Amino acid sequence: MKLKSLVLAMPLVFSSAAFSQVVDLEITNLTHGLHFTPLFINAHSSDDHLFQVATSASDAIQAMAEGGDISSLSSTAPQGSVSSENPAMGLLAPSASTEVLDLDTETNTHLSVVSMLLPTNDGFVGLDGWEIPEEAGTYTVYLNAYDAGTEANDEIINGMGAPGDAGIPAAPGGDAGTGATGVTATESNSTVHIHRGNVGDTDDSAGISDVDSRIHRWLNPVAKIVVTVK
Protein backbone atom coordinates (compact mmCIF):
# COMPACT_ATOMS: atom_id res chain seq x y z
CA MET A 1 0.00 0.00 0.00
CA LYS A 2 2.83 2.42 0.87
CA LEU A 3 4.62 1.59 -2.42
CA LYS A 4 1.45 2.19 -4.41
CA SER A 5 0.93 5.58 -2.74
CA LEU A 6 4.50 6.59 -3.59
CA VAL A 7 4.13 5.63 -7.26
CA LEU A 8 0.90 7.58 -7.59
CA ALA A 9 2.52 10.65 -6.05
CA MET A 10 5.56 10.68 -8.33
CA PRO A 11 3.84 12.15 -11.45
CA LEU A 12 2.66 15.10 -9.37
CA VAL A 13 6.23 15.89 -8.33
CA PHE A 14 7.51 15.78 -11.92
CA SER A 15 4.56 17.84 -13.22
CA SER A 16 5.24 20.64 -10.74
CA ALA A 17 8.93 20.74 -11.59
CA ALA A 18 8.23 20.88 -15.33
CA PHE A 19 6.63 24.30 -15.00
CA SER A 20 9.65 25.89 -13.32
CA GLN A 21 11.94 27.12 -16.10
CA VAL A 22 15.11 29.20 -16.17
CA VAL A 23 15.46 31.06 -19.45
CA ASP A 24 17.84 33.39 -21.26
CA LEU A 25 16.38 36.02 -23.58
CA GLU A 26 18.05 37.93 -26.41
CA ILE A 27 15.92 40.73 -27.84
CA THR A 28 16.88 42.40 -31.13
CA ASN A 29 15.46 45.58 -32.68
CA LEU A 30 14.85 44.68 -36.34
CA THR A 31 13.78 48.12 -37.56
CA HIS A 32 15.68 50.51 -39.81
CA GLY A 33 15.22 53.66 -37.75
CA LEU A 34 13.02 53.12 -34.68
CA HIS A 35 14.20 53.01 -31.08
CA PHE A 36 12.64 50.88 -28.34
CA THR A 37 12.06 52.53 -24.96
CA PRO A 38 12.85 50.52 -21.78
CA LEU A 39 11.54 46.98 -22.18
CA PHE A 40 9.17 45.34 -19.73
CA ILE A 41 9.36 41.54 -19.67
CA ASN A 42 6.93 39.49 -17.60
CA ALA A 43 6.57 35.74 -16.99
CA HIS A 44 3.03 35.00 -15.79
CA SER A 45 0.24 32.43 -15.71
CA SER A 46 -1.89 31.47 -18.70
CA ASP A 47 -4.78 33.51 -17.30
CA ASP A 48 -2.90 36.83 -17.25
CA HIS A 49 -2.15 39.36 -19.99
CA LEU A 50 -0.32 42.68 -20.21
CA PHE A 51 -2.39 43.52 -23.29
CA GLN A 52 -4.76 41.81 -25.72
CA VAL A 53 -5.67 42.75 -29.27
CA ALA A 54 -9.21 44.01 -29.90
CA THR A 55 -9.54 45.17 -26.29
CA SER A 56 -8.98 48.55 -24.69
CA ALA A 57 -5.47 49.20 -23.44
CA SER A 58 -5.02 49.42 -19.68
CA ASP A 59 -3.79 52.65 -18.09
CA ALA A 60 -0.39 50.99 -17.63
CA ILE A 61 -0.16 50.03 -21.32
CA GLN A 62 -1.24 53.54 -22.30
CA ALA A 63 1.53 55.09 -20.17
CA MET A 64 4.09 52.76 -21.77
CA ALA A 65 2.82 53.19 -25.35
CA GLU A 66 2.51 56.99 -25.25
CA GLY A 67 5.52 57.91 -23.13
CA GLY A 68 7.68 54.83 -22.56
CA ASP A 69 6.84 54.78 -18.85
CA ILE A 70 6.90 51.21 -17.48
CA SER A 71 6.54 52.09 -13.78
CA SER A 72 2.79 51.37 -13.78
CA LEU A 73 3.35 48.03 -15.51
CA SER A 74 5.82 47.17 -12.77
CA SER A 75 3.48 48.15 -9.94
CA THR A 76 0.44 46.41 -11.43
CA ALA A 77 2.15 43.23 -12.68
CA PRO A 78 0.08 40.07 -12.17
CA GLN A 79 0.35 38.58 -8.70
CA GLY A 80 2.99 35.86 -8.60
CA SER A 81 4.54 36.90 -11.91
CA VAL A 82 8.26 37.50 -12.49
CA SER A 83 9.51 40.62 -14.28
CA SER A 84 12.68 41.95 -15.86
CA GLU A 85 12.80 45.69 -16.54
CA ASN A 86 14.95 47.79 -18.83
CA PRO A 87 17.67 45.22 -19.61
CA ALA A 88 19.22 47.58 -22.21
CA MET A 89 19.59 50.28 -19.52
CA GLY A 90 17.79 52.80 -21.72
CA LEU A 91 16.86 52.85 -25.39
CA LEU A 92 17.44 49.91 -27.71
CA ALA A 93 18.68 51.31 -31.02
CA PRO A 94 17.95 49.93 -34.49
CA SER A 95 19.75 46.59 -35.11
CA ALA A 96 20.93 46.48 -31.48
CA SER A 97 20.31 43.60 -29.07
CA THR A 98 20.01 43.19 -25.32
CA GLU A 99 19.99 40.13 -23.06
CA VAL A 100 18.25 38.87 -19.96
CA LEU A 101 20.20 36.00 -18.43
CA ASP A 102 18.98 33.32 -16.02
CA LEU A 103 15.42 34.56 -15.62
CA ASP A 104 13.75 32.17 -13.20
CA THR A 105 10.11 32.00 -14.27
CA GLU A 106 9.23 30.02 -11.13
CA THR A 107 5.77 28.46 -11.67
CA ASN A 108 4.82 30.85 -14.48
CA THR A 109 4.16 29.35 -17.89
CA HIS A 110 3.75 32.31 -20.28
CA LEU A 111 5.87 35.25 -21.40
CA SER A 112 4.88 38.78 -22.40
CA VAL A 113 7.06 41.69 -23.58
CA VAL A 114 6.25 45.35 -24.34
CA SER A 115 8.18 48.49 -25.28
CA MET A 116 7.22 51.80 -26.91
CA LEU A 117 8.42 52.56 -30.44
CA LEU A 118 9.96 56.00 -31.02
CA PRO A 119 9.03 58.06 -32.92
CA THR A 120 5.35 57.04 -32.75
CA ASN A 121 2.34 58.42 -30.89
CA ASP A 122 1.27 55.21 -29.15
CA GLY A 123 2.98 52.39 -31.02
CA PHE A 124 4.65 49.55 -29.17
CA VAL A 125 6.35 46.25 -29.82
CA GLY A 126 4.50 43.45 -28.08
CA LEU A 127 4.43 39.79 -27.22
CA ASP A 128 1.21 38.58 -25.61
CA GLY A 129 1.23 35.42 -23.52
CA TRP A 130 3.69 33.21 -25.42
CA GLU A 131 3.76 29.77 -23.85
CA ILE A 132 7.23 28.91 -22.57
CA PRO A 133 8.27 25.45 -23.83
CA GLU A 134 8.91 22.82 -21.18
CA GLU A 135 11.63 21.17 -23.26
CA ALA A 136 15.13 22.64 -23.03
CA GLY A 137 16.29 24.26 -26.25
CA THR A 138 16.50 27.49 -28.23
CA TYR A 139 13.34 29.09 -29.65
CA THR A 140 12.96 32.14 -31.88
CA VAL A 141 9.89 34.41 -31.75
CA TYR A 142 9.20 37.43 -33.98
CA LEU A 143 7.21 40.37 -32.59
CA ASN A 144 4.82 42.77 -34.30
CA ALA A 145 4.19 46.45 -33.67
CA TYR A 146 0.84 47.35 -32.13
CA ASP A 147 -1.14 50.56 -31.78
CA ALA A 148 -2.49 51.06 -28.25
CA GLY A 149 -5.54 52.84 -29.68
CA THR A 150 -5.28 55.57 -27.05
CA GLU A 151 -4.03 58.50 -29.14
CA ALA A 152 -4.42 59.82 -32.67
CA ASN A 153 -1.36 59.20 -34.83
CA ASP A 154 -0.76 62.85 -35.67
CA GLU A 155 3.02 62.25 -36.04
CA ILE A 156 3.85 65.62 -34.49
CA ILE A 157 7.04 65.52 -32.41
CA ASN A 158 6.47 68.01 -29.60
CA GLY A 159 7.99 66.43 -26.50
CA MET A 160 4.63 65.29 -25.14
CA GLY A 161 4.49 61.82 -23.65
CA ALA A 162 2.04 61.85 -20.75
CA PRO A 163 -1.23 59.94 -21.24
CA GLY A 164 -3.81 62.21 -22.81
CA ASP A 165 -1.28 64.67 -24.25
CA ALA A 166 -1.21 64.53 -28.05
CA GLY A 167 2.14 64.24 -29.76
CA ILE A 168 5.38 62.25 -29.86
CA PRO A 169 7.99 62.62 -27.11
CA ALA A 170 11.08 62.52 -29.33
CA ALA A 171 12.97 61.04 -32.23
CA PRO A 172 16.04 59.65 -30.44
CA GLY A 173 18.08 59.45 -33.65
CA GLY A 174 17.82 63.21 -34.17
CA ASP A 175 16.63 62.46 -37.68
CA ALA A 176 13.08 63.86 -37.75
CA GLY A 177 11.55 67.06 -39.04
CA THR A 178 9.61 69.91 -37.44
CA GLY A 179 6.62 72.11 -38.18
CA ALA A 180 4.15 69.37 -39.12
CA THR A 181 0.45 70.13 -39.39
CA GLY A 182 -0.51 66.56 -38.39
CA VAL A 183 -1.48 63.41 -40.25
CA THR A 184 -4.79 63.00 -38.42
CA ALA A 185 -6.60 64.25 -35.34
CA THR A 186 -8.89 61.24 -34.86
CA GLU A 187 -8.76 57.45 -35.06
CA SER A 188 -11.57 55.00 -35.77
CA ASN A 189 -10.07 52.11 -33.78
CA SER A 190 -9.66 52.72 -30.04
CA THR A 191 -8.62 49.16 -29.14
CA VAL A 192 -5.20 47.54 -29.32
CA HIS A 193 -4.53 46.57 -32.93
CA ILE A 194 -1.76 45.99 -35.44
CA HIS A 195 -0.12 49.35 -36.12
CA ARG A 196 -0.60 50.69 -39.65
CA GLY A 197 2.91 52.14 -39.53
CA ASN A 198 4.14 55.70 -39.70
CA VAL A 199 3.02 57.68 -42.73
CA GLY A 200 5.78 60.28 -42.59
CA ASP A 201 6.98 62.66 -45.31
CA THR A 202 10.30 64.04 -46.55
CA ASP A 203 9.83 67.68 -45.55
CA ASP A 204 12.19 68.63 -42.73
CA SER A 205 10.48 71.89 -41.79
CA ALA A 206 6.79 71.51 -42.71
CA GLY A 207 4.44 68.95 -44.26
CA ILE A 208 1.91 66.74 -42.51
CA SER A 209 4.39 64.73 -40.43
CA ASP A 210 7.58 65.29 -38.43
CA VAL A 211 8.42 61.62 -39.03
CA ASP A 212 10.78 60.92 -41.92
CA SER A 213 9.24 58.36 -44.27
CA ARG A 214 12.73 57.36 -45.47
CA ILE A 215 13.81 56.36 -41.95
CA HIS A 216 10.89 55.72 -39.61
CA ARG A 217 8.52 53.55 -41.61
CA TRP A 218 8.43 49.82 -40.98
CA LEU A 219 6.88 46.50 -41.83
CA ASN A 220 6.23 43.75 -39.29
CA PRO A 221 7.94 42.08 -37.55
CA VAL A 222 9.90 44.74 -35.66
CA ALA A 223 11.71 42.59 -33.10
CA LYS A 224 13.15 39.13 -32.59
CA ILE A 225 13.42 37.26 -29.31
CA VAL A 226 15.63 34.22 -28.95
CA VAL A 227 14.56 32.25 -25.87
CA THR A 228 16.90 29.63 -24.45
CA VAL A 229 15.13 27.26 -22.06
CA LYS A 230 17.64 25.62 -19.74
mmCIF file of C-alpha atoms in Angstrom:
data_model
loop_
_atom_site.group_PDB
_atom_site.id
_atom_site.type_symbol
_atom_site.label_atom_id
_atom_site.label_comp_id
_atom_site.label_asym_id
_atom_site.label_seq_id
_atom_site.Cartn_x
_atom_site.Cartn_y
_atom_site.Cartn_z
ATOM 1 C CA MET A 1 0.000 0.000 0.000
ATOM 2 C CA LYS A 2 2.828 2.419 0.867
ATOM 3 C CA LEU A 3 4.623 1.592 -2.416
ATOM 4 C CA LYS A 4 1.449 2.188 -4.408
ATOM 5 C CA SER A 5 0.928 5.579 -2.741
ATOM 6 C CA LEU A 6 4.499 6.588 -3.590
ATOM 7 C CA VAL A 7 4.130 5.627 -7.260
ATOM 8 C CA LEU A 8 0.903 7.584 -7.588
ATOM 9 C CA ALA A 9 2.516 10.654 -6.047
ATOM 10 C CA MET A 10 5.563 10.679 -8.331
ATOM 11 C CA PRO A 11 3.843 12.148 -11.445
ATOM 12 C CA LEU A 12 2.664 15.101 -9.367
ATOM 13 C CA VAL A 13 6.232 15.893 -8.329
ATOM 14 C CA PHE A 14 7.507 15.777 -11.923
ATOM 15 C CA SER A 15 4.563 17.838 -13.218
ATOM 16 C CA SER A 16 5.238 20.639 -10.743
ATOM 17 C CA ALA A 17 8.934 20.741 -11.590
ATOM 18 C CA ALA A 18 8.230 20.885 -15.327
ATOM 19 C CA PHE A 19 6.625 24.296 -14.998
ATOM 20 C CA SER A 20 9.645 25.891 -13.321
ATOM 21 C CA GLN A 21 11.942 27.116 -16.095
ATOM 22 C CA VAL A 22 15.108 29.198 -16.167
ATOM 23 C CA VAL A 23 15.464 31.055 -19.454
ATOM 24 C CA ASP A 24 17.842 33.386 -21.263
ATOM 25 C CA LEU A 25 16.382 36.022 -23.585
ATOM 26 C CA GLU A 26 18.049 37.930 -26.407
ATOM 27 C CA ILE A 27 15.922 40.727 -27.839
ATOM 28 C CA THR A 28 16.878 42.404 -31.132
ATOM 29 C CA ASN A 29 15.462 45.582 -32.680
ATOM 30 C CA LEU A 30 14.851 44.676 -36.340
ATOM 31 C CA THR A 31 13.784 48.122 -37.561
ATOM 32 C CA HIS A 32 15.679 50.513 -39.812
ATOM 33 C CA GLY A 33 15.224 53.661 -37.750
ATOM 34 C CA LEU A 34 13.017 53.125 -34.685
ATOM 35 C CA HIS A 35 14.202 53.015 -31.084
ATOM 36 C CA PHE A 36 12.642 50.879 -28.337
ATOM 37 C CA THR A 37 12.061 52.533 -24.965
ATOM 38 C CA PRO A 38 12.847 50.522 -21.780
ATOM 39 C CA LEU A 39 11.540 46.975 -22.176
ATOM 40 C CA PHE A 40 9.165 45.342 -19.726
ATOM 41 C CA ILE A 41 9.363 41.540 -19.667
ATOM 42 C CA ASN A 42 6.930 39.486 -17.605
ATOM 43 C CA ALA A 43 6.568 35.741 -16.985
ATOM 44 C CA HIS A 44 3.035 35.004 -15.790
ATOM 45 C CA SER A 45 0.244 32.427 -15.711
ATOM 46 C CA SER A 46 -1.894 31.474 -18.701
ATOM 47 C CA ASP A 47 -4.778 33.514 -17.301
ATOM 48 C CA ASP A 48 -2.899 36.827 -17.247
ATOM 49 C CA HIS A 49 -2.150 39.360 -19.989
ATOM 50 C CA LEU A 50 -0.319 42.677 -20.205
ATOM 51 C CA PHE A 51 -2.386 43.517 -23.293
ATOM 52 C CA GLN A 52 -4.756 41.811 -25.724
ATOM 53 C CA VAL A 53 -5.674 42.752 -29.273
ATOM 54 C CA ALA A 54 -9.215 44.011 -29.903
ATOM 55 C CA THR A 55 -9.545 45.166 -26.289
ATOM 56 C CA SER A 56 -8.980 48.555 -24.693
ATOM 57 C CA ALA A 57 -5.474 49.203 -23.436
ATOM 58 C CA SER A 58 -5.016 49.423 -19.682
ATOM 59 C CA ASP A 59 -3.791 52.649 -18.095
ATOM 60 C CA ALA A 60 -0.391 50.993 -17.630
ATOM 61 C CA ILE A 61 -0.159 50.035 -21.318
ATOM 62 C CA GLN A 62 -1.238 53.543 -22.299
ATOM 63 C CA ALA A 63 1.530 55.092 -20.170
ATOM 64 C CA MET A 64 4.085 52.756 -21.771
ATOM 65 C CA ALA A 65 2.823 53.191 -25.347
ATOM 66 C CA GLU A 66 2.510 56.992 -25.251
ATOM 67 C CA GLY A 67 5.519 57.906 -23.134
ATOM 68 C CA GLY A 68 7.683 54.832 -22.560
ATOM 69 C CA ASP A 69 6.839 54.780 -18.851
ATOM 70 C CA ILE A 70 6.901 51.205 -17.476
ATOM 71 C CA SER A 71 6.544 52.091 -13.785
ATOM 72 C CA SER A 72 2.790 51.374 -13.783
ATOM 73 C CA LEU A 73 3.348 48.027 -15.509
ATOM 74 C CA SER A 74 5.817 47.166 -12.769
ATOM 75 C CA SER A 75 3.483 48.154 -9.938
ATOM 76 C CA THR A 76 0.442 46.405 -11.426
ATOM 77 C CA ALA A 77 2.152 43.228 -12.684
ATOM 78 C CA PRO A 78 0.075 40.066 -12.170
ATOM 79 C CA GLN A 79 0.351 38.577 -8.703
ATOM 80 C CA GLY A 80 2.993 35.863 -8.599
ATOM 81 C CA SER A 81 4.542 36.899 -11.911
ATOM 82 C CA VAL A 82 8.259 37.500 -12.488
ATOM 83 C CA SER A 83 9.512 40.620 -14.280
ATOM 84 C CA SER A 84 12.680 41.951 -15.859
ATOM 85 C CA GLU A 85 12.795 45.688 -16.538
ATOM 86 C CA ASN A 86 14.951 47.788 -18.831
ATOM 87 C CA PRO A 87 17.670 45.221 -19.614
ATOM 88 C CA ALA A 88 19.220 47.576 -22.211
ATOM 89 C CA MET A 89 19.586 50.276 -19.522
ATOM 90 C CA GLY A 90 17.789 52.799 -21.717
ATOM 91 C CA LEU A 91 16.857 52.851 -25.392
ATOM 92 C CA LEU A 92 17.437 49.914 -27.713
ATOM 93 C CA ALA A 93 18.684 51.312 -31.020
ATOM 94 C CA PRO A 94 17.952 49.927 -34.495
ATOM 95 C CA SER A 95 19.747 46.589 -35.109
ATOM 96 C CA ALA A 96 20.928 46.483 -31.478
ATOM 97 C CA SER A 97 20.310 43.597 -29.070
ATOM 98 C CA THR A 98 20.012 43.189 -25.323
ATOM 99 C CA GLU A 99 19.988 40.135 -23.056
ATOM 100 C CA VAL A 100 18.246 38.873 -19.960
ATOM 101 C CA LEU A 101 20.195 35.995 -18.431
ATOM 102 C CA ASP A 102 18.982 33.316 -16.017
ATOM 103 C CA LEU A 103 15.420 34.562 -15.620
ATOM 104 C CA ASP A 104 13.746 32.172 -13.204
ATOM 105 C CA THR A 105 10.111 32.000 -14.274
ATOM 106 C CA GLU A 106 9.231 30.018 -11.133
ATOM 107 C CA THR A 107 5.766 28.460 -11.671
ATOM 108 C CA ASN A 108 4.821 30.853 -14.476
ATOM 109 C CA THR A 109 4.163 29.354 -17.894
ATOM 110 C CA HIS A 110 3.747 32.307 -20.280
ATOM 111 C CA LEU A 111 5.872 35.250 -21.402
ATOM 112 C CA SER A 112 4.882 38.782 -22.402
ATOM 113 C CA VAL A 113 7.057 41.695 -23.584
ATOM 114 C CA VAL A 114 6.247 45.348 -24.340
ATOM 115 C CA SER A 115 8.179 48.492 -25.276
ATOM 116 C CA MET A 116 7.218 51.796 -26.914
ATOM 117 C CA LEU A 117 8.424 52.561 -30.437
ATOM 118 C CA LEU A 118 9.958 55.996 -31.018
ATOM 119 C CA PRO A 119 9.031 58.063 -32.916
ATOM 120 C CA THR A 120 5.349 57.043 -32.749
ATOM 121 C CA ASN A 121 2.344 58.420 -30.889
ATOM 122 C CA ASP A 122 1.266 55.213 -29.149
ATOM 123 C CA GLY A 123 2.980 52.394 -31.016
ATOM 124 C CA PHE A 124 4.647 49.545 -29.165
ATOM 125 C CA VAL A 125 6.350 46.255 -29.818
ATOM 126 C CA GLY A 126 4.499 43.452 -28.084
ATOM 127 C CA LEU A 127 4.434 39.786 -27.215
ATOM 128 C CA ASP A 128 1.206 38.580 -25.608
ATOM 129 C CA GLY A 129 1.227 35.418 -23.520
ATOM 130 C CA TRP A 130 3.692 33.209 -25.419
ATOM 131 C CA GLU A 131 3.764 29.767 -23.847
ATOM 132 C CA ILE A 132 7.230 28.911 -22.568
ATOM 133 C CA PRO A 133 8.274 25.454 -23.831
ATOM 134 C CA GLU A 134 8.912 22.824 -21.178
ATOM 135 C CA GLU A 135 11.630 21.170 -23.256
ATOM 136 C CA ALA A 136 15.129 22.641 -23.034
ATOM 137 C CA GLY A 137 16.288 24.262 -26.250
ATOM 138 C CA THR A 138 16.497 27.493 -28.227
ATOM 139 C CA TYR A 139 13.341 29.087 -29.645
ATOM 140 C CA THR A 140 12.955 32.141 -31.881
ATOM 141 C CA VAL A 141 9.894 34.411 -31.750
ATOM 142 C CA TYR A 142 9.199 37.434 -33.975
ATOM 143 C CA LEU A 143 7.211 40.367 -32.585
ATOM 144 C CA ASN A 144 4.820 42.771 -34.299
ATOM 145 C CA ALA A 145 4.192 46.454 -33.670
ATOM 146 C CA TYR A 146 0.840 47.351 -32.128
ATOM 147 C CA ASP A 147 -1.138 50.560 -31.778
ATOM 148 C CA ALA A 148 -2.489 51.062 -28.254
ATOM 149 C CA GLY A 149 -5.539 52.837 -29.678
ATOM 150 C CA THR A 150 -5.283 55.568 -27.045
ATOM 151 C CA GLU A 151 -4.034 58.496 -29.136
ATOM 152 C CA ALA A 152 -4.419 59.816 -32.673
ATOM 153 C CA ASN A 153 -1.364 59.200 -34.833
ATOM 154 C CA ASP A 154 -0.758 62.847 -35.665
ATOM 155 C CA GLU A 155 3.016 62.249 -36.037
ATOM 156 C CA ILE A 156 3.848 65.619 -34.494
ATOM 157 C CA ILE A 157 7.038 65.522 -32.409
ATOM 158 C CA ASN A 158 6.474 68.009 -29.601
ATOM 159 C CA GLY A 159 7.993 66.435 -26.497
ATOM 160 C CA MET A 160 4.634 65.292 -25.143
ATOM 161 C CA GLY A 161 4.490 61.819 -23.647
ATOM 162 C CA ALA A 162 2.043 61.846 -20.752
ATOM 163 C CA PRO A 163 -1.230 59.940 -21.237
ATOM 164 C CA GLY A 164 -3.806 62.212 -22.815
ATOM 165 C CA ASP A 165 -1.276 64.667 -24.250
ATOM 166 C CA ALA A 166 -1.208 64.527 -28.046
ATOM 167 C CA GLY A 167 2.141 64.237 -29.760
ATOM 168 C CA ILE A 168 5.376 62.251 -29.860
ATOM 169 C CA PRO A 169 7.991 62.617 -27.106
ATOM 170 C CA ALA A 170 11.081 62.521 -29.327
ATOM 171 C CA ALA A 171 12.966 61.038 -32.234
ATOM 172 C CA PRO A 172 16.037 59.654 -30.440
ATOM 173 C CA GLY A 173 18.080 59.446 -33.647
ATOM 174 C CA GLY A 174 17.824 63.210 -34.167
ATOM 175 C CA ASP A 175 16.630 62.458 -37.677
ATOM 176 C CA ALA A 176 13.084 63.862 -37.745
ATOM 177 C CA GLY A 177 11.546 67.057 -39.040
ATOM 178 C CA THR A 178 9.611 69.911 -37.442
ATOM 179 C CA GLY A 179 6.619 72.105 -38.181
ATOM 180 C CA ALA A 180 4.149 69.372 -39.122
ATOM 181 C CA THR A 181 0.450 70.130 -39.388
ATOM 182 C CA GLY A 182 -0.507 66.561 -38.387
ATOM 183 C CA VAL A 183 -1.476 63.411 -40.255
ATOM 184 C CA THR A 184 -4.795 62.996 -38.421
ATOM 185 C CA ALA A 185 -6.600 64.249 -35.335
ATOM 186 C CA THR A 186 -8.889 61.243 -34.863
ATOM 187 C CA GLU A 187 -8.758 57.446 -35.060
ATOM 188 C CA SER A 188 -11.567 55.000 -35.769
ATOM 189 C CA ASN A 189 -10.065 52.109 -33.777
ATOM 190 C CA SER A 190 -9.663 52.716 -30.043
ATOM 191 C CA THR A 191 -8.624 49.163 -29.137
ATOM 192 C CA VAL A 192 -5.202 47.543 -29.322
ATOM 193 C CA HIS A 193 -4.528 46.575 -32.935
ATOM 194 C CA ILE A 194 -1.755 45.993 -35.435
ATOM 195 C CA HIS A 195 -0.122 49.355 -36.123
ATOM 196 C CA ARG A 196 -0.602 50.695 -39.646
ATOM 197 C CA GLY A 197 2.905 52.136 -39.533
ATOM 198 C CA ASN A 198 4.141 55.699 -39.698
ATOM 199 C CA VAL A 199 3.024 57.684 -42.733
ATOM 200 C CA GLY A 200 5.783 60.279 -42.595
ATOM 201 C CA ASP A 201 6.982 62.659 -45.314
ATOM 202 C CA THR A 202 10.303 64.040 -46.551
ATOM 203 C CA ASP A 203 9.825 67.683 -45.545
ATOM 204 C CA ASP A 204 12.192 68.626 -42.727
ATOM 205 C CA SER A 205 10.479 71.892 -41.794
ATOM 206 C CA ALA A 206 6.793 71.511 -42.706
ATOM 207 C CA GLY A 207 4.443 68.947 -44.259
ATOM 208 C CA ILE A 208 1.911 66.740 -42.510
ATOM 209 C CA SER A 209 4.395 64.734 -40.432
ATOM 210 C CA ASP A 210 7.582 65.286 -38.434
ATOM 211 C CA VAL A 211 8.417 61.622 -39.029
ATOM 212 C CA ASP A 212 10.778 60.920 -41.920
ATOM 213 C CA SER A 213 9.237 58.363 -44.267
ATOM 214 C CA ARG A 214 12.728 57.364 -45.468
ATOM 215 C CA ILE A 215 13.811 56.359 -41.950
ATOM 216 C CA HIS A 216 10.895 55.721 -39.610
ATOM 217 C CA ARG A 217 8.519 53.555 -41.609
ATOM 218 C CA TRP A 218 8.431 49.822 -40.977
ATOM 219 C CA LEU A 219 6.878 46.496 -41.835
ATOM 220 C CA ASN A 220 6.226 43.754 -39.288
ATOM 221 C CA PRO A 221 7.936 42.075 -37.550
ATOM 222 C CA VAL A 222 9.897 44.739 -35.661
ATOM 223 C CA ALA A 223 11.709 42.586 -33.098
ATOM 224 C CA LYS A 224 13.145 39.126 -32.594
ATOM 225 C CA ILE A 225 13.421 37.261 -29.309
ATOM 226 C CA VAL A 226 15.634 34.215 -28.949
ATOM 227 C CA VAL A 227 14.563 32.248 -25.870
ATOM 228 C CA THR A 228 16.898 29.633 -24.455
ATOM 229 C CA VAL A 229 15.134 27.262 -22.065
ATOM 230 C CA LYS A 230 17.643 25.617 -19.744
#
